[in-house]
Short mmCIF file of C-alpha atoms in Angstrom, two decimals:
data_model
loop_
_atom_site.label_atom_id
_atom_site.label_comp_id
_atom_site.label_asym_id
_atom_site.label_seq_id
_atom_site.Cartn_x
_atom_site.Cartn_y
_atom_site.Cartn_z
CA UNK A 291 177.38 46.42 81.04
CA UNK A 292 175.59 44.76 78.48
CA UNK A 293 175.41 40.82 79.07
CA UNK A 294 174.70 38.62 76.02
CA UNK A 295 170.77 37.41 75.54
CA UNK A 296 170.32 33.98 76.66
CA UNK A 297 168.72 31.74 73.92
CA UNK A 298 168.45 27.86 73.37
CA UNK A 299 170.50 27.09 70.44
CA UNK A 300 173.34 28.77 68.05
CA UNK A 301 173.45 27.43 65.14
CA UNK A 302 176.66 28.24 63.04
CA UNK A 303 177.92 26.83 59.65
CA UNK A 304 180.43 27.92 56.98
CA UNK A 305 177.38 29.56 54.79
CA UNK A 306 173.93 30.53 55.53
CA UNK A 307 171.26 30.77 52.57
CA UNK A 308 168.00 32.16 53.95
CA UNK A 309 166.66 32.79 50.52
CA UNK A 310 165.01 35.59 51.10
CA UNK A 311 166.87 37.95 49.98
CA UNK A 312 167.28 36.04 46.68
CA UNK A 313 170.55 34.47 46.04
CA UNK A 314 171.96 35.74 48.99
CA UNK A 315 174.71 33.34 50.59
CA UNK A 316 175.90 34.48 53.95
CA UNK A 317 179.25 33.10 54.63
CA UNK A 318 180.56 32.28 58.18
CA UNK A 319 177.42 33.66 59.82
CA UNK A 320 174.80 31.69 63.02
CA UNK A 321 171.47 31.53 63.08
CA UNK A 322 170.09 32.28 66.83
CA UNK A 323 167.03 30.10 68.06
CA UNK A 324 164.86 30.24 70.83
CA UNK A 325 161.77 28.60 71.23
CA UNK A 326 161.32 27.36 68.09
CA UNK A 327 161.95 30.37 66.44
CA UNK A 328 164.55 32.35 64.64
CA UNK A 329 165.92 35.20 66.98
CA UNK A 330 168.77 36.27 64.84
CA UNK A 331 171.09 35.73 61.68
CA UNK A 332 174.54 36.98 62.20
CA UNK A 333 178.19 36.81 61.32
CA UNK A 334 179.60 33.97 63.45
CA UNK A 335 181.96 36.70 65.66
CA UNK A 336 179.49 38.66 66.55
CA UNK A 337 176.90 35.73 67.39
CA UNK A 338 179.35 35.02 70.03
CA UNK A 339 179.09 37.54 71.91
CA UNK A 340 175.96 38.98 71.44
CA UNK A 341 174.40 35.26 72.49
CA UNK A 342 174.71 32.89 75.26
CA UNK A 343 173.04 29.72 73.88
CA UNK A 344 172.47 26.83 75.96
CA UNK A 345 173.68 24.41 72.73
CA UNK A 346 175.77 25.79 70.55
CA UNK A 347 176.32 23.40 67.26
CA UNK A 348 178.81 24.29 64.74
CA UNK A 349 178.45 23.09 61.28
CA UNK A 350 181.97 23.83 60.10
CA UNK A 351 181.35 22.53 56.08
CA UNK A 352 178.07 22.89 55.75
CA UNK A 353 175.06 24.96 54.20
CA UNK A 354 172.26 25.73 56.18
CA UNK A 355 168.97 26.62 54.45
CA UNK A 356 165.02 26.61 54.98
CA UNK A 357 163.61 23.53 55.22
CA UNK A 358 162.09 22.13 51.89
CA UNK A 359 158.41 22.34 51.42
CA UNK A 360 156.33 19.22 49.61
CA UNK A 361 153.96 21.03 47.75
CA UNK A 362 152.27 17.77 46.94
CA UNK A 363 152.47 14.08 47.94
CA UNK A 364 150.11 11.31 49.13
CA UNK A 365 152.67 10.04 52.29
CA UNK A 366 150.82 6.78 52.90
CA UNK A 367 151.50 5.95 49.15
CA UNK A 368 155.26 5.29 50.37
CA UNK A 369 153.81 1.58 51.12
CA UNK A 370 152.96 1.14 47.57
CA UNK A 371 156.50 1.92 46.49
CA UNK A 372 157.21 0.06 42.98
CA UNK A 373 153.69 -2.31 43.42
CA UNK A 374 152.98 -1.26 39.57
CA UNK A 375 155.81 0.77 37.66
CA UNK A 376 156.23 1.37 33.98
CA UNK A 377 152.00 1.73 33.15
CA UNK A 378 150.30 4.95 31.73
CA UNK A 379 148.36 6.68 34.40
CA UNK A 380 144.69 5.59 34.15
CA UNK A 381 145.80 1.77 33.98
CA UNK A 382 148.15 2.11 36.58
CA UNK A 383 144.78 3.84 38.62
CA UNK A 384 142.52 1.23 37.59
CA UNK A 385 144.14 -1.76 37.18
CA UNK A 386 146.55 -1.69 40.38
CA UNK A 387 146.13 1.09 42.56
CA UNK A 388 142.28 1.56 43.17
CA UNK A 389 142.00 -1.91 43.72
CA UNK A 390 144.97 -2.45 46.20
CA UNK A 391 143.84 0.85 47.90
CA UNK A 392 139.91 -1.08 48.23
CA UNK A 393 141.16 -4.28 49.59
CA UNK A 394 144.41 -2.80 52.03
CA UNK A 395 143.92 0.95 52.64
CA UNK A 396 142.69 1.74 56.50
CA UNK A 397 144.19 3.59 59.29
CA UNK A 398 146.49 1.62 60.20
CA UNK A 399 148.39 1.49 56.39
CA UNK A 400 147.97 5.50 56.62
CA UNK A 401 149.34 5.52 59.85
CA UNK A 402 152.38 3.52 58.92
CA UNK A 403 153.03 4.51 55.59
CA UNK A 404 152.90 8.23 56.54
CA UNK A 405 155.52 7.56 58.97
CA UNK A 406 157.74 5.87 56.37
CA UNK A 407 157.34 8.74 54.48
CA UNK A 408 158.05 11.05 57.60
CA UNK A 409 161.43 9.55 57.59
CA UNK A 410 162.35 9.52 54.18
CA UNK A 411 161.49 13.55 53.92
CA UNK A 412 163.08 14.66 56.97
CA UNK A 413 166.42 12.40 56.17
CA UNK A 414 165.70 14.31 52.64
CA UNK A 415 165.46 17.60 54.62
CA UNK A 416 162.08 18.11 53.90
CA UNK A 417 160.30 19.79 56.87
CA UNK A 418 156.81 20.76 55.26
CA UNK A 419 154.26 18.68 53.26
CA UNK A 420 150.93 18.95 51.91
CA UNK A 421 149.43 15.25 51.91
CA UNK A 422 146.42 14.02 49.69
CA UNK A 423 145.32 10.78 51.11
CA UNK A 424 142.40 9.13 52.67
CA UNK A 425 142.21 8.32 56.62
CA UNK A 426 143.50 11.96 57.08
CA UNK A 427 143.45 11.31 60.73
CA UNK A 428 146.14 8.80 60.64
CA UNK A 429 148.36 10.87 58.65
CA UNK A 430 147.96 13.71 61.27
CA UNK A 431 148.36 11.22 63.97
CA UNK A 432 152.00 10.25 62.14
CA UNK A 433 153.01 14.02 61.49
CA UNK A 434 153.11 15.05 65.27
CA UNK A 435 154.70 11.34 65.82
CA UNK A 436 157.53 12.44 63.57
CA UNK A 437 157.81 16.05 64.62
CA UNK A 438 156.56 17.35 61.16
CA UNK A 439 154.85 20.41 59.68
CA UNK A 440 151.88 19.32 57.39
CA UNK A 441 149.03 20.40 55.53
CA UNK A 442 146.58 17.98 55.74
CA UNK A 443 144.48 17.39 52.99
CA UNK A 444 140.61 16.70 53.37
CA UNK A 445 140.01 14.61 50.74
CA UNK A 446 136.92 14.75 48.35
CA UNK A 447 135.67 12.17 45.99
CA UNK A 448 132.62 10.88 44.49
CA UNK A 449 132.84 7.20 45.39
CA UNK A 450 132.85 5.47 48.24
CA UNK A 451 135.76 4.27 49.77
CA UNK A 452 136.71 2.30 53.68
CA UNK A 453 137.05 6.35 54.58
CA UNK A 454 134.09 7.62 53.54
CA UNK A 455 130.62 6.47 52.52
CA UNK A 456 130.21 9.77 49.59
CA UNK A 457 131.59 12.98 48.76
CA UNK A 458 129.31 14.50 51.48
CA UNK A 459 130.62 12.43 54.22
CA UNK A 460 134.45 12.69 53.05
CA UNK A 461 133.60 16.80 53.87
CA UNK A 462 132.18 16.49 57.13
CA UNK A 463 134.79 14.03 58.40
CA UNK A 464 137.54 16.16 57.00
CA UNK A 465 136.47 19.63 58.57
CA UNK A 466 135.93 17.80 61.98
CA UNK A 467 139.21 16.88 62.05
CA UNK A 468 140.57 20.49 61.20
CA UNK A 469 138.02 21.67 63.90
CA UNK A 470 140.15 18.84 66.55
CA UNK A 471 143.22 19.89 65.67
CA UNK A 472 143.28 23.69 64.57
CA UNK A 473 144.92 25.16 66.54
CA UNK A 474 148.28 22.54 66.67
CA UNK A 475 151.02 24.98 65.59
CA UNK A 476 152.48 21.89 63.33
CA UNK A 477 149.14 21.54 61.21
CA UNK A 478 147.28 23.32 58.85
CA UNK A 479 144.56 22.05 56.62
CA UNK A 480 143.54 22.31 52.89
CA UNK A 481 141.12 20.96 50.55
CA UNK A 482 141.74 18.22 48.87
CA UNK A 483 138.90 17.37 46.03
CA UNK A 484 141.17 14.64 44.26
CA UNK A 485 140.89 15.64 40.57
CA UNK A 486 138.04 17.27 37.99
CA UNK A 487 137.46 13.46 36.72
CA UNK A 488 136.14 12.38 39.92
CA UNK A 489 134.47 15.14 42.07
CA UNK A 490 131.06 16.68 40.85
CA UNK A 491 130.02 20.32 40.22
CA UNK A 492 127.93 20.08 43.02
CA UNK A 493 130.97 18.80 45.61
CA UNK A 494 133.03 21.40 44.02
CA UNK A 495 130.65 24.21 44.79
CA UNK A 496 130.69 23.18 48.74
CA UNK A 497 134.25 23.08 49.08
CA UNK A 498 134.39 26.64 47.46
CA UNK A 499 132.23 27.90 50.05
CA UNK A 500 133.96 26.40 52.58
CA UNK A 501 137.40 27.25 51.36
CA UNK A 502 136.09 31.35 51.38
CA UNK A 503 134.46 30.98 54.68
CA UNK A 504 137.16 29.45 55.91
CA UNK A 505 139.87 31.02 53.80
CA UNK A 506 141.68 27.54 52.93
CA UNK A 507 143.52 25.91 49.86
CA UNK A 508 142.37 24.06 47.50
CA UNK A 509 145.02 21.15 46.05
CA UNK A 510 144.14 19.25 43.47
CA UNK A 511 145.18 17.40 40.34
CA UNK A 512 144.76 19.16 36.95
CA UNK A 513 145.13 18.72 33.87
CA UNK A 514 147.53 15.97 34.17
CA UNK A 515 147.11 13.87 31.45
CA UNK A 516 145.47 14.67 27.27
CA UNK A 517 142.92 12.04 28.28
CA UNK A 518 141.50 14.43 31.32
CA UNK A 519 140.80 16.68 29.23
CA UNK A 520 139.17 15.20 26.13
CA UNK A 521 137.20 13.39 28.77
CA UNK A 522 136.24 17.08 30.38
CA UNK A 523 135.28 18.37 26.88
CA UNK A 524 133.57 15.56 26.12
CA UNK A 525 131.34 15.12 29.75
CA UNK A 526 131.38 19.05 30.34
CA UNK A 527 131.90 21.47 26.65
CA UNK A 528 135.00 22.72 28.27
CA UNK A 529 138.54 21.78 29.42
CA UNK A 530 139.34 21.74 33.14
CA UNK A 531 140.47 24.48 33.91
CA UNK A 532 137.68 26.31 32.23
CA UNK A 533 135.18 24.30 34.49
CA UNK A 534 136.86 25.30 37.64
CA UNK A 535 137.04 28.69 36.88
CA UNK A 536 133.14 28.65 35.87
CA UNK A 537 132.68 27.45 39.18
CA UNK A 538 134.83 30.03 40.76
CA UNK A 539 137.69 27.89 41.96
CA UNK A 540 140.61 29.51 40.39
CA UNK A 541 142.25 32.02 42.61
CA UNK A 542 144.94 32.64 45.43
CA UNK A 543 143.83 29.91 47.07
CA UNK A 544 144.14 27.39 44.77
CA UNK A 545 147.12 24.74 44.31
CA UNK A 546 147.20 22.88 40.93
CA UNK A 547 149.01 19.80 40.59
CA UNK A 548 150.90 18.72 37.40
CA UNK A 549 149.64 21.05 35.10
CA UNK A 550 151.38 19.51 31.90
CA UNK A 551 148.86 19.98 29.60
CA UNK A 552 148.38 24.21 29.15
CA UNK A 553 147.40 26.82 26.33
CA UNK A 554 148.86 30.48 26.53
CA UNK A 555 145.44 31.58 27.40
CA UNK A 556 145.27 28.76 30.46
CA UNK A 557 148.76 30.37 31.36
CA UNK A 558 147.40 33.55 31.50
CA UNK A 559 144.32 32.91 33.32
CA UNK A 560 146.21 31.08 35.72
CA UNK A 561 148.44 34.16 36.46
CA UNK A 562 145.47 36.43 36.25
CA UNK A 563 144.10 34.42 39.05
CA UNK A 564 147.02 34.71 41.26
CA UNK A 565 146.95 30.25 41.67
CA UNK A 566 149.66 28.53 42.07
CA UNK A 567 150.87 25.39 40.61
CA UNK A 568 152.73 22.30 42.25
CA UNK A 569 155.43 20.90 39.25
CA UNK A 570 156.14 17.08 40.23
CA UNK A 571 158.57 16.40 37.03
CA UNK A 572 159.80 13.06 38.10
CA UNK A 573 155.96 11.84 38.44
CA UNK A 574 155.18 13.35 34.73
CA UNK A 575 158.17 11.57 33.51
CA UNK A 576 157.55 8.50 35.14
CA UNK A 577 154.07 8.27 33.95
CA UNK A 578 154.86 9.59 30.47
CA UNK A 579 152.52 12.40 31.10
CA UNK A 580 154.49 15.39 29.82
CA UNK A 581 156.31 18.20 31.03
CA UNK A 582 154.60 21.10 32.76
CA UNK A 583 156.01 24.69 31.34
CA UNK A 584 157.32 25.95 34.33
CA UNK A 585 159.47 28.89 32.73
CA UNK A 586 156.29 30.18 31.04
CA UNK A 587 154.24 29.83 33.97
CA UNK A 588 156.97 31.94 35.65
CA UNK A 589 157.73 34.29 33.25
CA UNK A 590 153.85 35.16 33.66
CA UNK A 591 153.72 35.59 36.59
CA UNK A 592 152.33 32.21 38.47
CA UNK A 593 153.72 30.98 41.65
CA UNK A 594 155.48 27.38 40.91
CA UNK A 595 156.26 25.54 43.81
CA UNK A 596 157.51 21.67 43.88
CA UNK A 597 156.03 18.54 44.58
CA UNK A 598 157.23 14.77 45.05
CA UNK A 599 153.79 13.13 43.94
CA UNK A 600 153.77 9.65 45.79
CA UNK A 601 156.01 6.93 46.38
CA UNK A 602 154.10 5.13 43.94
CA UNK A 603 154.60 6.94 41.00
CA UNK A 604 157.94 8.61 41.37
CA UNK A 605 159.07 5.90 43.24
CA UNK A 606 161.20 8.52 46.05
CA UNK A 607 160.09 11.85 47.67
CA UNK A 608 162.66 13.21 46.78
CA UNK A 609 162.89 17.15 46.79
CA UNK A 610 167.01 17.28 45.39
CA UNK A 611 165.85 15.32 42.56
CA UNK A 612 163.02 17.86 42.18
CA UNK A 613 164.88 20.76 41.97
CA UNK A 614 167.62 19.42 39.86
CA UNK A 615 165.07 18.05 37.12
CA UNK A 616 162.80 21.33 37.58
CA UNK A 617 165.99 23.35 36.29
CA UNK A 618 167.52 20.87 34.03
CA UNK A 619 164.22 20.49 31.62
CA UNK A 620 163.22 24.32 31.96
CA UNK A 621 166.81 25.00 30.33
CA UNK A 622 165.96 22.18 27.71
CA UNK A 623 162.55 23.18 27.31
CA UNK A 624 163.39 27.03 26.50
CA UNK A 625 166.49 26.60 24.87
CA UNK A 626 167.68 28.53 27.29
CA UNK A 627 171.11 28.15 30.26
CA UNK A 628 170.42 31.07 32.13
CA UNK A 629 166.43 29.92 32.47
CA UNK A 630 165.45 28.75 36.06
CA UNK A 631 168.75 29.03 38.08
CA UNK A 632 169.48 27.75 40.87
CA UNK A 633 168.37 30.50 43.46
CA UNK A 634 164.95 30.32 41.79
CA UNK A 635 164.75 26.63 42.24
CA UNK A 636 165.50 26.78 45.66
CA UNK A 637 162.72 29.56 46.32
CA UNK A 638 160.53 27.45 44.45
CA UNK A 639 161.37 24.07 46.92
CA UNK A 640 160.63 26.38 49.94
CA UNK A 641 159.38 29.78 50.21
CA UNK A 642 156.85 29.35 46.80
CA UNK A 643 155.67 26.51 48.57
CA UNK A 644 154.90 27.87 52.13
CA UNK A 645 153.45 30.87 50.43
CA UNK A 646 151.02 28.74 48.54
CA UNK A 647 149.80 26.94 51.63
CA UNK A 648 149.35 30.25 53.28
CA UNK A 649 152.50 29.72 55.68
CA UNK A 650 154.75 31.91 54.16
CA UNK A 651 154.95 34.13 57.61
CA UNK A 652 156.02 31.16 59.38
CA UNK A 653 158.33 29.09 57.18
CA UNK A 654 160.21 28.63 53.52
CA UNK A 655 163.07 30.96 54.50
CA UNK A 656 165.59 32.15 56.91
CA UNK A 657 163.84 35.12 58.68
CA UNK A 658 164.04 36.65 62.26
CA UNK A 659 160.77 36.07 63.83
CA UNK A 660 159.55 32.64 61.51
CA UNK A 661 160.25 29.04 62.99
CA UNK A 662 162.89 27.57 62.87
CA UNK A 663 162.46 25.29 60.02
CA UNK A 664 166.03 24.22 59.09
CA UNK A 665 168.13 21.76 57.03
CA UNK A 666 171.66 21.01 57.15
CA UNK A 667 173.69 19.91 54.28
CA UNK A 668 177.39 18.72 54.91
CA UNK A 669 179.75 19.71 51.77
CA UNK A 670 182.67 17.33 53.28
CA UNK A 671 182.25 14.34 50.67
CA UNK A 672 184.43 14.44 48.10
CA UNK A 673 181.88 14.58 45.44
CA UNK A 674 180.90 17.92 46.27
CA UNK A 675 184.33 19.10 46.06
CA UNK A 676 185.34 21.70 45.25
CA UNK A 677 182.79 24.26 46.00
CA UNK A 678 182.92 27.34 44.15
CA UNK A 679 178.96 28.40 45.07
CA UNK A 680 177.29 26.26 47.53
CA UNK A 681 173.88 27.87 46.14
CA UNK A 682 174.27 26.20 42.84
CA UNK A 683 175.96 23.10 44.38
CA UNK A 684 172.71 22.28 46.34
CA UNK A 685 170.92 21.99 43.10
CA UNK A 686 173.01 20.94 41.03
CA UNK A 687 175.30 18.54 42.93
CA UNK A 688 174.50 17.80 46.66
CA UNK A 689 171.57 15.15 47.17
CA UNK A 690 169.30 13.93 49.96
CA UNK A 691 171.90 11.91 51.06
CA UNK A 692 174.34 14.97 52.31
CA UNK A 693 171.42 15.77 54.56
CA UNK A 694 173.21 15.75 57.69
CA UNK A 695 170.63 17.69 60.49
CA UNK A 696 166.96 18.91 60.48
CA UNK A 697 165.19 21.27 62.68
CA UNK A 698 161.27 21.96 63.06
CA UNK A 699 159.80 24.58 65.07
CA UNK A 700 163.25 24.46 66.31
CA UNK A 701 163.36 20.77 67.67
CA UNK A 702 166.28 18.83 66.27
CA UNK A 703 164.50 15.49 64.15
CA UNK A 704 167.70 14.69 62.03
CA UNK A 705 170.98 14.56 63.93
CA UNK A 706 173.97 13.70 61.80
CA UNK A 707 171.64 11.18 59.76
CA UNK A 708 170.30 9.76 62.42
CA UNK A 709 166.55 10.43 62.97
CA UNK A 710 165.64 11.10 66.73
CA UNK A 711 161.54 10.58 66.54
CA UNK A 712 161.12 7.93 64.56
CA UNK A 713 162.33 4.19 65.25
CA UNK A 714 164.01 3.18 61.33
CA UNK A 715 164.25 -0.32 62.89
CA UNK A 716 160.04 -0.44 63.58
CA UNK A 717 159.29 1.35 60.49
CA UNK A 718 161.06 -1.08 58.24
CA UNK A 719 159.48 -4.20 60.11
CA UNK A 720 156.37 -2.48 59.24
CA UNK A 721 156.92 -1.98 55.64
CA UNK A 722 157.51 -5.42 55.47
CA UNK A 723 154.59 -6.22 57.25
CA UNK A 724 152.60 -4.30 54.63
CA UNK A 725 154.71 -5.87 51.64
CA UNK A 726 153.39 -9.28 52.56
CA UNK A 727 150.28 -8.19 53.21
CA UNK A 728 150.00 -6.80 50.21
CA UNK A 729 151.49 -9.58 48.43
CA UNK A 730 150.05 -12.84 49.92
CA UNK A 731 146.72 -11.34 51.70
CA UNK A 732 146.09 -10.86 55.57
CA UNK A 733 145.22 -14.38 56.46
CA UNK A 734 148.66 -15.51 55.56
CA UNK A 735 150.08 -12.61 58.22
CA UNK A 736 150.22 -13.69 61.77
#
């Protein structure tokens, strides 16, 4: 007699997109978990007997998929939410940003605003991100608070900041910290040199040794705005990209963000390389920096995964408004319906963007034998009715807000809306907190 496998959890909804294979929706199937990790996909009928889970949860209108992967964001930024909107990059850097960063930004604003953030992705069904910020020890500090998987940036810059006396000392503190917490199987580290405009040759040469040695990414901004790169041709003969690839940056490793600004021979080289690029559309929009060309980078051959940017310049993270712009301007921008649809989007929101942060054996789709990273989406609300293909209705027409339940690593962090990690009630008195702070200065806070 054959006795069904005990596990911990069945998990069965009306359709199952794993997204690899492509475009595949699974109708009436369950996806078996035990310890954190995927066991089995299977019809429903056949779940039930071949399993005998200690919770069994059935999501009777809803599509379950892999978790949506960040490809870039700066978390703590969610505290800066709408401080400075409707300014052109470098004056909303300079004028606003830098300077409330100088007189507010310590561990304790990381700390909080990364846990903000925490609970706006994971009530977005976001269960990955790949931060940029300084103070990388508070964000890690928030990530296991909230139950997250994150890539923590180590951040490199050549200025000084309350982090980090120079680009030298941003390094060391950074690779310490992946040397503390290494082997967390939540966390995984990249590079984080901020942008061409403010790291040297020299700092860039160290992180490329370290990123071979080590065999790490490398995220950073690139060629985000015209002014980047008249101001690279004008300091260094070439255009950014050229620089970096003089130097030996470009490659699998690498993770370029925005990328709005590109010639057919950047495209190429780009592919060539095997990098990939984060697209944040609602940033470039917002900032009036252009439109990256994801179909080209895609028809030749470059990975494209998305990104939210920060709260301060988008002003949400996000990743169903990602996913619906990234498709909406790659059919406007071609001149094309059929470009970009929506079972490409959705591999580009999750397994493009584990692949490019070198996770793609352990999350961005529905596999036996990868964690179980999974989001929930309930199809009952009458403005997702009626469904003809819930693949193109979570791109198209679902948002954050039909988010009903999250898993990571096969803990539940979203149940029915309601986060079970985080306190919403603490993190809002916090944010206001850091509003006033912000607004009236610290003696005035009690």
């Amino acid at each position: 007699m054959v006795y069904p496998e005990k596990i911990d959890t069945l998990l069965e909804a009306r359709w199952v997109i794993p997204v690899e294979p492509a475009g595949i929706v699974l109708r009436d199937h369950a996806v078996a978990i035990d310890r954190g990790t995927i066991r089995a996909i299977v019809p429903s009928v056949e779940a039930q007997e071949q399993f005998a889970p200690r919770e069994r949860i059935v999501l009777g209108n809803h599509a379950v998929m892999p978790g949506l992967v960040n490809l870039h964001t700066h978390a703590a930024m969610s505290l800066m939410r709408g401080i400075a909107d409707d300014l052109p990059l470098m004056e909303w850097l300079s004028n606003h940003i830098w300077p409330a960063e100088t007189r507010h930004v310590d561990s304790g604003f990381v700390f909080d605003g990364t846990r903000l953030a925490c609970a706006e992705m994971l009530r977005g069904g976001i269960t990955c991100f790949n931060d940029m910020y300084f103070f990388p020890e508070a964000s890690v500090r928030a990530a296991v608070a909230s139950g997250m998987r994150a890539s923590i940036g180590m951040i490199a810059i050549d200025f000084p900041t309350a982090y980090a006396s120079d680009a030298d000392d941003y390094l060391a503190k950074g690779l310490a910290l992946r040397d503390d917490y290494n082997q967390h199987p939540l966390l995984s580290f990249c590079f984080a040199p901020h942008a061409p405009y403010t790291v040297s040759d020299r700092v860039f040469g160290s992180i490329l040794t370290y990123a071979e040695q080590l065999d790490l990414p490398v995220h950073i901004h690139l060629h985000e705005t015209e002014d980047e790169i008249r101001n690279s041709l004008k300091s260094h003969g070439v255009r950014p990209i050229d620089r970096l690839h003089k130097l030996g940056l470009l490659g699998p490793n690498l993770i370029a963000v925005h990328m709005v600004h590109l010639n057919s021979d950047e495209i190429g080289l780009m592919a060539q390389q095997g990098c990939t690029v984060a697209n944040c559309p609602s940033s470039n929009l917002k900032l009036a920096n252009g439109l990256a060309p994801v179909a080209t980078l895609l028809s030749a051959g470059v990975n494209v995964g998305l990104g939210t940017d920060g709260a301060a310049s988008n002003n949400r993270i996000d990743m169903f408004e990602e996913m619906r712009f990234t498709a909406l301007l790659a059919k406007a921008q071609s001149g094309k319906a059929d470009m970009l649809p929506a079972w490409q989007v959705l591999q580009m929101a999750t397994l493009n963007g584990a692949q490019a942060l070198g996770l793609g054996a352990v999350t961005g789709s529905l596999v036996a034998g990868k964690a179980a990273d999974i989001t929930a989406v309930d199809f009952s609300s009458l403005e997702l009715a009626p469904c003809y293909d819930p693949l193109s209705h979570l791109v198209y027409v679902a948002g954050r807000e039909h988010v009903s339940h999250v898993w990571v690593n096969g803990k539940l962090l979203l149940n029915d809306g309601e986060l079970t990690t985080l306190d919403e009630r603490e993190l809002l008195l916090r944010a206001e907190f850091w509003r006033e702070r912000m607004t009236t200065g610290p003696q005035n806070i009690e």
